[in-house]
């Protein structure tokens, strides 16, 4: 055979192969309602076909050159071709892609087991119900995306195990309930995203898996959320950013609530009840659920609550921990969640009274609890105030009194507490004023006193505290000052430092913040009716001591040597 003959034969073979299937379908047939539909044979032995698009299976060309079906449509369970009856077992990818002229209701045939991705993408013309039979096991990603005309309720049958990403995204026309079956094992991101019309969502998936990516399966999905009594766990991010309303009850069957499972569900109102089988409430599980306005009830089964689980749940009025819980408590009816072993207050609400057995106020414990009114009382037992503990609690009024038991005030602990007034005294036990600790506390109208043991004032520590009228610093060595620590604090207020310390303060960063640095060389100590006045102090020369009601005075140098001993009633200069 010559080279030319081989080339000719190859071209002929290619032409024959091309002629065997010029389009992306095997045959077409007219359905009961008069539309021409297209099919691929998927199993010639068992006579199975899938409904498909006639063009190329991609977004741009799937219906190019063909007439899209319109009007009411009845999809067949079976179809005849070349004398053989084929069962329609699947709706293929792009089968009705952007067939927005389809109207009325849609019933998936009982013969169908799978609905492919983008099968009804953008079919916004449907105006009735969507019925999915209990033969379907999988619904592909974006299968019904933006089919915004469907109305009524939607029931996912018990046969379905998989719902892909965005399967029903934007189906905002549904006006009844959504039922998720107990058989569902996998659900994709945004599966029911922005399905805002549902009035109830019945979630019954016993042990469903969701791998978090960019959005939760139910973000923006409306209605009351009802979790079935057979559900064993709530996966991470499952209901995050949902548009749910009303109260929420976690049933007794649930043992674990995954991280950020209900985060940013701002529409929940009234009460949150945690069932008596839950053992773990993970990181951010209910964070930013700002709409709850009733009670938070923790059962006796809960043994692990991440400190961030209830961040910014600012609306609770009552917090109750079951008396049988061995890890957490709400002692003395304090309306707070307290870790029993460490005496750490994890979560408070606007009606919390901090018990005087609490030693630590945890991270974000009262974050944005703007419903507080009146004074804040911190008991003498507290040694640590955690980051953001009272951040944004803007409704406090009156003075802020921090007891001498407190040794550490962490970042942004009181930031944004704009309602505090009067003066602020940092207790002697504090050595560091952390970043943003009192930032934006613009309501203070008196003096600020910084004790002599403070060595560091963090970035933005008093940022925006524009109301202070004076400041006293008792430390002889200027504390280090972070970036914008006193931004928008009046630079002309008098700043008083210990006697003889003006030079070191003027040589430090303090001189960049304040123009008027004074020294106080008078020390007055009062104890009941006894008064001692010492001046000037410190001194290298004459020291004057004036005393009333004092039995004796001893003057001791830094080495512990007695320099003078003055008997009661004498007024001597030493």
Coordinates of C-alpha atoms in Angstrom, one line a residue:
X1 CA 0.0 0.0 0.0
X2 CA 1.4 3.3 -1.0
X3 CA 1.8 6.3 1.4
X4 CA -0.9 8.2 -0.5
X5 CA -3.3 5.3 -0.1
X6 CA -2.6 5.0 3.6
X7 CA -3.4 8.7 4.1
X8 CA -6.6 8.5 2.1
X9 CA -7.7 5.4 4.1
X10 CA -6.9 7.3 7.4
X11 CA -9.0 10.2 6.3
X12 CA -11.9 7.9 5.3
X13 CA -11.7 6.2 8.7
X14 CA -11.8 9.5 10.5
X15 CA -14.8 10.6 8.5
X16 CA -16.7 7.3 9.3
X17 CA -15.9 7.7 13.0
X18 CA -17.1 11.3 12.9
X19 CA -20.3 10.3 11.2
X20 CA -21.2 7.8 13.9
X21 CA -21.9 10.6 16.4
X22 CA -22.0 14.2 15.2
X23 CA -23.6 15.6 18.4
X24 CA -23.4 15.1 22.2
X25 CA -26.4 12.8 22.2
X26 CA -27.4 9.4 20.8
X27 CA -31.0 10.1 19.8
X28 CA -33.8 12.5 20.4
X29 CA -37.6 12.0 21.1
X30 CA -40.6 14.1 21.6
X31 CA -42.0 13.9 25.1
X32 CA -45.7 13.9 26.3
X33 CA -45.8 17.7 26.5
X34 CA -44.4 18.2 23.0
X35 CA -40.8 19.2 23.6
X36 CA -37.9 17.5 21.8
X37 CA -35.6 16.0 24.4
X38 CA -32.1 14.4 23.8
X39 CA -30.7 11.2 25.3
X40 CA -27.5 9.3 25.7
X41 CA -27.4 5.6 26.1
X42 CA -25.5 4.9 29.3
X43 CA -26.1 1.1 29.5
X44 CA -27.0 -0.7 26.3
X45 CA -27.4 -4.1 28.1
X46 CA -29.9 -2.9 30.8
X47 CA -31.3 -0.3 28.4
X48 CA -30.6 2.9 30.5
X49 CA -30.4 6.4 29.2
X50 CA -29.8 9.9 30.6
X51 CA -31.4 13.1 29.4
X52 CA -28.7 15.3 28.1
X53 CA -28.0 18.6 26.3
X54 CA -27.8 18.3 22.5
X55 CA -24.6 20.3 22.0
X56 CA -21.2 20.3 23.6
X57 CA -21.3 19.6 27.4
X58 CA -20.0 23.0 28.5
X59 CA -21.5 26.3 29.6
X60 CA -21.2 28.1 26.2
X61 CA -22.3 25.5 23.6
X62 CA -24.6 23.0 25.2
X63 CA -27.7 24.3 23.4
X64 CA -26.0 26.1 20.5
X65 CA -27.9 25.5 17.3
X66 CA -30.8 23.8 19.0
X67 CA -34.2 25.0 20.3
X68 CA -34.5 25.0 24.1
X69 CA -37.7 23.5 25.5
X70 CA -40.3 25.9 26.9
X71 CA -43.6 25.8 28.7
X72 CA -44.9 23.1 31.0
X73 CA -42.9 19.9 30.7
X74 CA -43.4 16.3 31.8
X75 CA -40.2 14.3 31.9
X76 CA -40.6 10.7 30.8
X77 CA -39.7 7.6 32.9
X78 CA -38.9 5.7 29.7
X79 CA -38.4 6.4 26.0
X80 CA -38.6 4.3 22.8
X81 CA -35.7 4.1 20.4
X82 CA -35.2 1.6 17.5
X83 CA -37.8 -0.6 19.0
X84 CA -36.2 -0.7 22.4
X85 CA -37.7 0.8 25.6
X86 CA -35.0 2.6 27.6
X87 CA -35.4 3.7 31.3
X88 CA -34.4 7.3 32.0
X89 CA -32.2 6.8 35.0
X90 CA -30.3 10.1 35.2
X91 CA -30.6 13.8 34.2
X92 CA -27.2 14.6 32.8
X93 CA -25.1 17.7 33.2
X94 CA -26.4 20.8 31.4
X95 CA -29.5 18.8 30.3
X96 CA -31.7 21.9 30.6
X97 CA -29.0 24.5 31.1
X98 CA -30.6 28.0 31.1
X99 CA -33.9 26.7 29.8
X100 CA -35.6 29.7 31.4
X101 CA -38.7 29.3 29.3
X102 CA -39.8 26.2 31.1
X103 CA -42.8 27.0 33.3
X104 CA -45.2 25.4 35.9
X105 CA -44.1 22.7 38.2
X106 CA -41.4 20.1 37.7
X107 CA -41.6 16.5 38.7
X108 CA -38.5 14.3 38.4
X109 CA -39.5 10.8 37.2
X110 CA -39.4 7.9 39.5
X111 CA -36.9 6.1 37.3
X112 CA -34.2 8.7 37.9
X113 CA -31.4 8.0 40.4
X114 CA -29.0 10.9 39.7
X115 CA -29.4 14.5 38.9
X116 CA -26.2 15.8 37.2
X117 CA -24.4 19.1 37.8
X118 CA -26.0 22.2 36.2
X119 CA -28.9 20.0 35.0
X120 CA -31.5 22.8 35.5
X121 CA -29.1 25.7 35.9
X122 CA -30.9 29.1 35.6
X123 CA -34.3 27.6 34.9
X124 CA -36.0 30.6 36.5
X125 CA -39.3 30.3 34.7
X126 CA -40.7 27.4 36.8
X127 CA -43.5 28.8 38.9
X128 CA -44.8 25.8 40.8
X129 CA -43.5 23.0 43.0
X130 CA -40.4 20.8 42.6
X131 CA -40.9 17.1 43.3
X132 CA -37.9 14.8 43.7
X133 CA -38.7 11.1 44.0
X134 CA -37.2 8.7 46.6
X135 CA -35.3 6.9 43.9
X136 CA -32.8 9.8 43.6
X137 CA -29.5 9.2 45.5
X138 CA -27.4 12.2 44.4
X139 CA -28.0 15.8 43.3
X140 CA -25.1 17.4 41.5
X141 CA -23.5 20.7 42.1
X142 CA -25.6 23.7 40.9
X143 CA -28.3 21.3 39.7
X144 CA -31.1 23.8 40.4
X145 CA -29.1 27.0 40.9
X146 CA -31.1 30.2 40.5
X147 CA -34.4 28.3 39.9
X148 CA -36.0 31.2 41.7
X149 CA -39.6 30.5 40.6
X150 CA -40.2 27.3 42.5
X151 CA -42.8 27.7 45.3
X152 CA -44.2 25.8 48.2
X153 CA -42.2 23.3 50.2
X154 CA -39.2 21.1 49.2
X155 CA -38.6 17.6 50.5
X156 CA -35.3 15.9 49.8
X157 CA -36.2 12.2 49.9
X158 CA -34.7 9.7 52.2
X159 CA -32.9 8.1 49.3
X160 CA -30.5 11.1 48.8
X161 CA -27.0 10.7 50.2
X162 CA -25.2 13.6 48.4
X163 CA -26.1 17.2 47.6
X164 CA -23.4 19.1 45.7
X165 CA -22.2 22.6 46.0
X166 CA -24.8 25.3 45.2
X167 CA -27.4 22.6 44.3
X168 CA -30.3 24.9 45.2
X169 CA -28.5 28.2 45.5
X170 CA -30.7 31.2 45.0
X171 CA -34.0 29.2 44.9
X172 CA -35.6 32.1 46.8
X173 CA -39.2 31.4 45.7
X174 CA -39.8 28.4 48.0
X175 CA -42.4 29.5 50.6
X176 CA -42.9 26.4 52.7
X177 CA -40.6 24.1 54.6
X178 CA -37.4 22.4 53.6
X179 CA -36.8 18.8 54.8
X180 CA -33.3 17.3 54.8
X181 CA -33.4 13.5 55.2
X182 CA -31.5 11.4 57.7
X183 CA -29.7 9.5 54.9
X184 CA -27.7 12.6 53.8
X185 CA -24.0 12.0 54.3
X186 CA -22.4 14.7 52.2
X187 CA -23.5 18.3 51.5
X188 CA -21.7 21.0 49.6
X189 CA -21.0 24.6 50.2
X190 CA -24.0 26.9 49.5
X191 CA -26.2 24.0 48.7
X192 CA -29.2 26.0 49.9
X193 CA -27.6 29.4 50.0
X194 CA -29.9 32.4 49.8
X195 CA -33.0 30.2 49.8
X196 CA -34.6 33.0 51.8
X197 CA -38.3 32.1 51.5
X198 CA -38.4 28.9 53.6
X199 CA -40.4 29.2 56.7
X200 CA -39.0 26.1 58.4
X201 CA -35.9 24.0 57.9
X202 CA -36.1 20.4 59.2
X203 CA -32.6 19.1 59.4
X204 CA -32.5 15.3 60.0
X205 CA -29.1 14.2 58.7
X206 CA -27.9 11.7 61.3
X207 CA -24.2 12.0 60.6
X208 CA -23.6 14.3 57.6
X209 CA -20.2 15.5 56.5
X210 CA -19.4 19.0 55.3
X211 CA -15.9 20.0 54.4
X212 CA -15.7 23.8 54.9
X213 CA -14.6 25.9 52.0
X214 CA -15.9 29.4 51.4
X215 CA -19.5 29.3 52.5
X216 CA -21.8 27.1 54.5
X217 CA -24.5 25.0 53.0
X218 CA -27.3 27.1 54.5
X219 CA -25.9 30.6 54.4
X220 CA -28.8 33.1 54.0
X221 CA -31.3 30.3 54.2
X222 CA -34.4 31.5 56.1
X223 CA -37.0 30.1 58.5
X224 CA -37.0 28.4 61.8
X225 CA -34.3 25.7 62.2
X226 CA -35.6 22.4 63.6
X227 CA -32.9 19.8 64.3
X228 CA -34.2 16.3 64.3
X229 CA -34.0 14.0 67.3
X230 CA -31.7 11.5 65.5
X231 CA -29.0 14.0 64.6
X232 CA -25.7 12.9 66.2
X233 CA -23.4 15.8 65.4
X234 CA -23.4 19.3 63.9
X235 CA -20.5 19.6 61.5
X236 CA -18.2 22.6 61.4
X237 CA -19.7 25.6 59.6
X238 CA -22.9 23.7 58.7
X239 CA -25.3 26.5 59.5
X240 CA -22.9 29.5 59.6
X241 CA -24.3 32.7 58.3
X242 CA -27.8 31.2 58.1
X243 CA -30.8 33.5 58.0
X244 CA -32.7 31.5 60.6
X245 CA -35.2 33.0 63.0
X246 CA -36.7 32.1 66.4
X247 CA -35.2 30.1 69.2
X248 CA -32.8 27.1 68.8
X249 CA -32.8 23.8 70.6
X250 CA -30.0 21.3 70.2
X251 CA -31.7 17.9 70.7
X252 CA -30.5 15.3 73.2
X253 CA -29.2 13.1 70.4
X254 CA -26.4 15.5 69.5
X255 CA -23.0 14.9 71.1
X256 CA -20.7 17.4 69.3
X257 CA -21.2 20.9 67.9
X258 CA -18.4 21.6 65.4
X259 CA -16.4 24.8 65.1
X260 CA -18.3 27.8 63.8
X261 CA -21.4 25.6 63.3
X262 CA -23.8 28.4 63.9
X263 CA -21.5 31.4 63.7
X264 CA -23.1 34.7 62.4
X265 CA -26.6 33.4 62.6
X266 CA -27.8 36.8 63.7
X267 CA -31.5 36.1 63.2
X268 CA -31.9 33.7 66.1
X269 CA -34.0 35.2 68.8
X270 CA -35.2 34.1 72.2
X271 CA -33.6 31.1 73.8
X272 CA -30.7 28.7 73.1
X273 CA -31.0 25.3 74.7
X274 CA -28.1 22.8 74.6
X275 CA -29.3 19.1 74.8
X276 CA -28.2 16.8 77.6
X277 CA -26.0 14.6 75.3
X278 CA -23.7 17.3 74.0
X279 CA -20.2 17.0 75.4
X280 CA -18.3 19.4 73.2
X281 CA -19.0 23.0 72.0
X282 CA -16.2 23.9 69.7
X283 CA -14.4 27.0 68.7
X284 CA -16.7 29.8 67.6
X285 CA -19.7 27.5 67.5
X286 CA -22.2 30.3 68.2
X287 CA -20.0 33.3 67.7
X288 CA -21.7 36.5 66.6
X289 CA -25.2 35.1 67.1
X290 CA -26.2 38.6 68.3
X291 CA -30.0 38.1 68.1
X292 CA -30.5 35.7 71.0
X293 CA -32.4 37.7 73.7
X294 CA -33.5 35.0 76.2
X295 CA -31.6 32.4 78.1
X296 CA -28.6 30.2 77.4
X297 CA -29.0 26.8 79.0
X298 CA -26.0 24.4 79.3
X299 CA -26.8 20.8 80.2
X300 CA -24.9 18.6 82.6
X301 CA -23.3 16.5 79.9
X302 CA -21.1 19.4 78.5
X303 CA -17.5 18.9 79.4
X304 CA -15.7 21.1 76.9
X305 CA -16.5 24.6 75.8
X306 CA -14.0 26.5 73.8
X307 CA -13.5 30.1 75.1
X308 CA -14.7 31.5 71.8
X309 CA -17.8 29.4 71.5
X310 CA -20.2 32.3 72.4
X311 CA -18.2 35.4 71.4
X312 CA -20.4 38.4 70.7
X313 CA -23.6 36.6 71.7
X314 CA -24.4 39.9 73.4
X315 CA -28.2 39.6 73.8
X316 CA -28.6 36.9 76.4
X317 CA -30.4 37.9 79.5
X318 CA -29.9 34.7 81.5
X319 CA -27.2 32.0 81.6
X320 CA -28.1 28.7 83.3
X321 CA -25.8 25.7 83.8
X322 CA -27.3 22.5 85.0
X323 CA -26.5 21.9 88.7
X324 CA -25.2 18.4 87.8
X325 CA -22.5 19.7 85.5
X326 CA -19.1 18.8 87.0
X327 CA -17.0 21.1 84.8
X328 CA -19.0 24.3 84.5
X329 CA -21.4 26.2 86.8
X330 CA -23.4 29.3 87.2
X331 CA -22.9 29.6 91.0
X332 CA -25.0 31.8 93.1
X333 CA -27.4 32.3 90.2
X334 CA -24.9 34.8 88.8
X335 CA -26.1 34.5 85.2
X336 CA -22.6 33.5 84.0
X337 CA -20.8 30.5 82.6
X338 CA -17.9 29.6 84.9
X339 CA -15.3 26.9 84.6
X340 CA -15.4 25.4 88.0
X341 CA -11.8 24.1 88.4
X342 CA -10.2 27.4 87.4
X343 CA -12.9 29.9 88.6
X344 CA -12.7 31.5 85.2
X345 CA -15.8 33.3 84.0
X346 CA -16.2 32.2 80.3
X347 CA -19.4 33.9 79.3
X348 CA -21.5 36.6 80.9
X349 CA -24.6 38.5 80.0
X350 CA -26.1 41.9 80.7
X351 CA -27.6 40.6 84.0
X352 CA -24.4 38.9 85.3
X353 CA -23.2 39.6 88.8
X354 CA -19.6 38.5 89.0
X355 CA -19.2 36.2 92.1
X356 CA -16.4 37.1 94.5
X357 CA -15.0 33.6 94.0
X358 CA -14.1 34.3 90.3
X359 CA -10.3 34.8 89.8
X360 CA -10.3 35.3 86.1
X361 CA -12.6 37.0 83.6
X362 CA -12.0 35.1 80.4
X363 CA -11.3 36.2 76.8
X364 CA -14.3 38.0 75.2
X365 CA -16.4 37.1 78.3
X366 CA -18.7 40.2 78.0
X367 CA -17.7 41.3 74.4
X368 CA -20.1 43.9 73.1
X369 CA -22.6 43.4 75.9
X370 CA -24.0 46.9 75.4
X371 CA -27.1 46.1 77.4
X372 CA -25.2 46.6 80.7
X373 CA -26.2 49.7 82.6
X374 CA -25.0 51.3 85.8
X375 CA -21.6 50.6 87.5
X376 CA -19.3 47.6 86.9
X377 CA -18.3 45.8 90.1
X378 CA -15.2 43.6 89.8
X379 CA -14.7 41.6 93.0
X380 CA -11.5 41.5 95.0
X381 CA -10.9 37.9 94.0
X382 CA -10.2 38.7 90.4
X383 CA -6.5 38.7 89.4
X384 CA -6.8 38.5 85.6
X385 CA -9.0 40.3 83.1
X386 CA -8.7 38.6 79.7
X387 CA -8.4 40.1 76.2
X388 CA -11.5 41.9 75.0
X389 CA -13.3 40.9 78.2
X390 CA -15.5 44.0 78.3
X391 CA -14.8 45.3 74.8
X392 CA -17.6 47.5 73.5
X393 CA -19.7 47.5 76.7
X394 CA -20.6 51.1 76.0
X395 CA -23.6 51.3 78.4
X396 CA -21.7 51.2 81.7
X397 CA -22.0 54.4 83.6
X398 CA -20.2 55.8 86.6
X399 CA -16.6 55.2 87.8
X400 CA -14.6 52.1 86.9
X401 CA -13.0 50.6 90.0
X402 CA -10.3 47.9 89.4
X403 CA -9.4 46.2 92.6
X404 CA -5.8 45.8 93.9
X405 CA -6.1 42.0 93.4
X406 CA -5.9 42.5 89.6
X407 CA -2.3 41.9 88.3
X408 CA -3.0 41.6 84.5
X409 CA -5.3 43.5 82.2
X410 CA -5.0 42.1 78.7
X411 CA -5.4 43.6 75.3
X412 CA -8.5 45.7 74.6
X413 CA -10.0 44.5 77.9
X414 CA -12.1 47.7 78.3
X415 CA -11.8 49.1 74.8
X416 CA -14.9 51.0 73.7
X417 CA -16.4 51.3 77.1
X418 CA -17.5 54.9 76.4
X419 CA -19.9 55.3 79.3
X420 CA -17.4 55.2 82.2
X421 CA -17.0 58.6 83.8
X422 CA -14.9 60.2 86.5
X423 CA -11.3 59.3 87.2
X424 CA -9.4 56.0 86.6
X425 CA -6.8 54.6 88.9
X426 CA -4.8 51.6 87.7
X427 CA -4.1 49.4 90.8
X428 CA -0.7 49.0 92.3
X429 CA -0.6 45.3 91.5
X430 CA -0.5 46.0 87.7
X431 CA 2.9 46.1 85.9
X432 CA 1.8 46.3 82.3
X433 CA -1.1 48.1 80.7
X434 CA -1.7 46.1 77.5
X435 CA -2.4 47.1 74.0
X436 CA -5.7 49.0 73.6
X437 CA -6.7 48.1 77.2
X438 CA -8.7 51.4 77.7
X439 CA -8.8 52.6 74.0
X440 CA -11.8 54.7 73.1
X441 CA -12.9 55.1 76.7
X442 CA -13.8 58.7 75.9
X443 CA -16.2 59.2 78.8
X444 CA -13.6 59.5 81.6
X445 CA -13.7 63.1 82.8
X446 CA -11.2 63.1 85.7
X447 CA -7.6 62.1 86.4
X448 CA -5.7 59.1 85.3
X449 CA -3.4 57.5 87.9
X450 CA -0.6 55.1 86.8
X451 CA 1.0 53.3 89.7
X452 CA 4.7 53.1 90.4
X453 CA 5.1 49.4 89.3
X454 CA 3.9 49.9 85.8
X455 CA 6.9 49.5 83.4
X456 CA 5.0 49.2 80.0
X457 CA 2.1 51.0 78.4
X458 CA 1.1 49.1 75.2
X459 CA 0.1 50.4 71.8
X460 CA -3.2 52.3 71.8
X461 CA -3.6 51.7 75.5
X462 CA -5.5 55.0 76.1
X463 CA -6.2 55.8 72.4
X464 CA -9.0 58.2 72.1
X465 CA -9.5 58.8 75.9
X466 CA -10.1 62.5 75.2
X467 CA -11.8 63.3 78.5
X468 CA -9.0 63.0 81.0
X469 CA -8.1 66.3 82.6
X470 CA -4.9 65.3 84.4
X471 CA -2.6 62.5 84.9
X472 CA -0.4 61.2 87.8
X473 CA 2.5 58.8 87.2
X474 CA 4.0 57.3 90.4
X475 CA 6.9 55.5 88.7
X476 CA 10.3 57.1 89.0
X477 CA 11.5 55.4 85.9
X478 CA 9.3 56.4 82.9
X479 CA 7.2 53.4 81.6
X480 CA 7.8 52.6 78.0
X481 CA 5.1 54.0 75.8
X482 CA 3.8 52.1 72.7
X483 CA 2.5 53.5 69.4
X484 CA -0.3 55.9 69.8
X485 CA -0.8 54.9 73.4
X486 CA -2.2 58.4 74.2
X487 CA -3.5 59.4 70.7
X488 CA -6.2 62.0 71.0
X489 CA -5.6 62.5 74.7
X490 CA -5.3 66.2 75.4
X491 CA -1.5 66.9 75.2
X492 CA -1.9 70.0 77.4
X493 CA -3.2 68.3 80.5
X494 CA -0.9 68.4 83.5
X495 CA 1.1 65.3 84.0
X496 CA 2.6 64.9 87.5
X497 CA 5.6 62.7 88.1
X498 CA 7.6 61.9 91.3
X499 CA 9.8 64.6 92.7
X500 CA 13.1 65.0 90.8
X501 CA 11.9 62.9 87.9
X502 CA 11.1 65.7 85.4
X503 CA 14.5 65.4 83.5
X504 CA 14.1 61.6 82.9
X505 CA 10.5 62.0 81.7
X506 CA 11.4 64.9 79.4
X507 CA 14.2 62.8 78.0
X508 CA 11.7 59.9 77.3
X509 CA 8.8 59.5 74.8
X510 CA 6.5 61.1 77.4
X511 CA 7.7 64.5 76.3
X512 CA 6.3 63.7 72.8
X513 CA 2.8 63.2 74.1
X514 CA 2.5 65.9 76.8
X515 CA 3.7 69.5 77.0
X516 CA 3.2 70.0 80.7
X517 CA 5.1 67.7 83.0
X518 CA 5.2 68.7 86.7
X519 CA 6.6 67.1 89.8
X520 CA 5.1 66.5 93.1
X521 CA 7.5 66.7 96.0
X522 CA 4.9 66.4 98.7
X523 CA 4.0 63.0 100.1
X524 CA 1.0 62.7 102.4
X525 CA 0.1 59.4 104.1
X526 CA -3.2 59.1 105.9
X527 CA -4.4 56.3 108.1
X528 CA -7.6 56.9 110.0
X529 CA -6.9 60.1 112.0
X530 CA -3.1 59.9 111.6
X531 CA -1.4 62.1 109.0
X532 CA 2.3 62.3 107.9
X533 CA 3.6 65.0 105.5
X534 CA 7.1 64.5 104.1
X535 CA 8.8 67.1 101.8
X536 CA 10.8 67.4 99.7
X537 CA 11.0 63.7 98.7
X538 CA 13.4 62.4 97.5
X539 CA 16.1 64.7 98.8
X540 CA 19.9 65.0 99.2
X541 CA 19.6 67.8 101.8
X542 CA 17.1 68.7 104.4
X543 CA 14.0 66.5 104.9
X544 CA 11.0 67.9 106.7
X545 CA 8.6 65.5 108.5
X546 CA 5.3 66.8 109.9
X547 CA 3.1 64.4 111.9
X548 CA -0.1 64.5 113.7
X549 CA -1.3 61.7 116.0
X550 CA 1.8 59.7 115.5
X551 CA 3.5 58.0 118.4
X552 CA 7.0 58.0 116.9
X553 CA 8.8 58.4 113.5
X554 CA 11.9 56.6 112.4
X555 CA 13.8 57.7 109.3
X556 CA 15.8 54.9 107.6
X557 CA 18.1 55.1 104.6
X558 CA 18.3 52.7 101.7
X559 CA 20.8 50.5 103.7
X560 CA 18.3 50.1 106.5
X561 CA 20.3 52.4 108.9
X562 CA 18.3 54.6 111.2
X563 CA 19.1 58.2 110.6
X564 CA 16.7 59.7 113.1
X565 CA 14.1 58.8 115.7
X566 CA 11.6 61.4 116.6
X567 CA 9.4 61.1 119.6
X568 CA 5.7 61.9 119.5
X569 CA 4.9 65.6 119.8
X570 CA 8.2 66.9 118.5
X571 CA 8.5 68.9 115.3
X572 CA 12.1 68.5 114.1
X573 CA 13.9 69.0 110.8
X574 CA 16.2 66.1 110.0

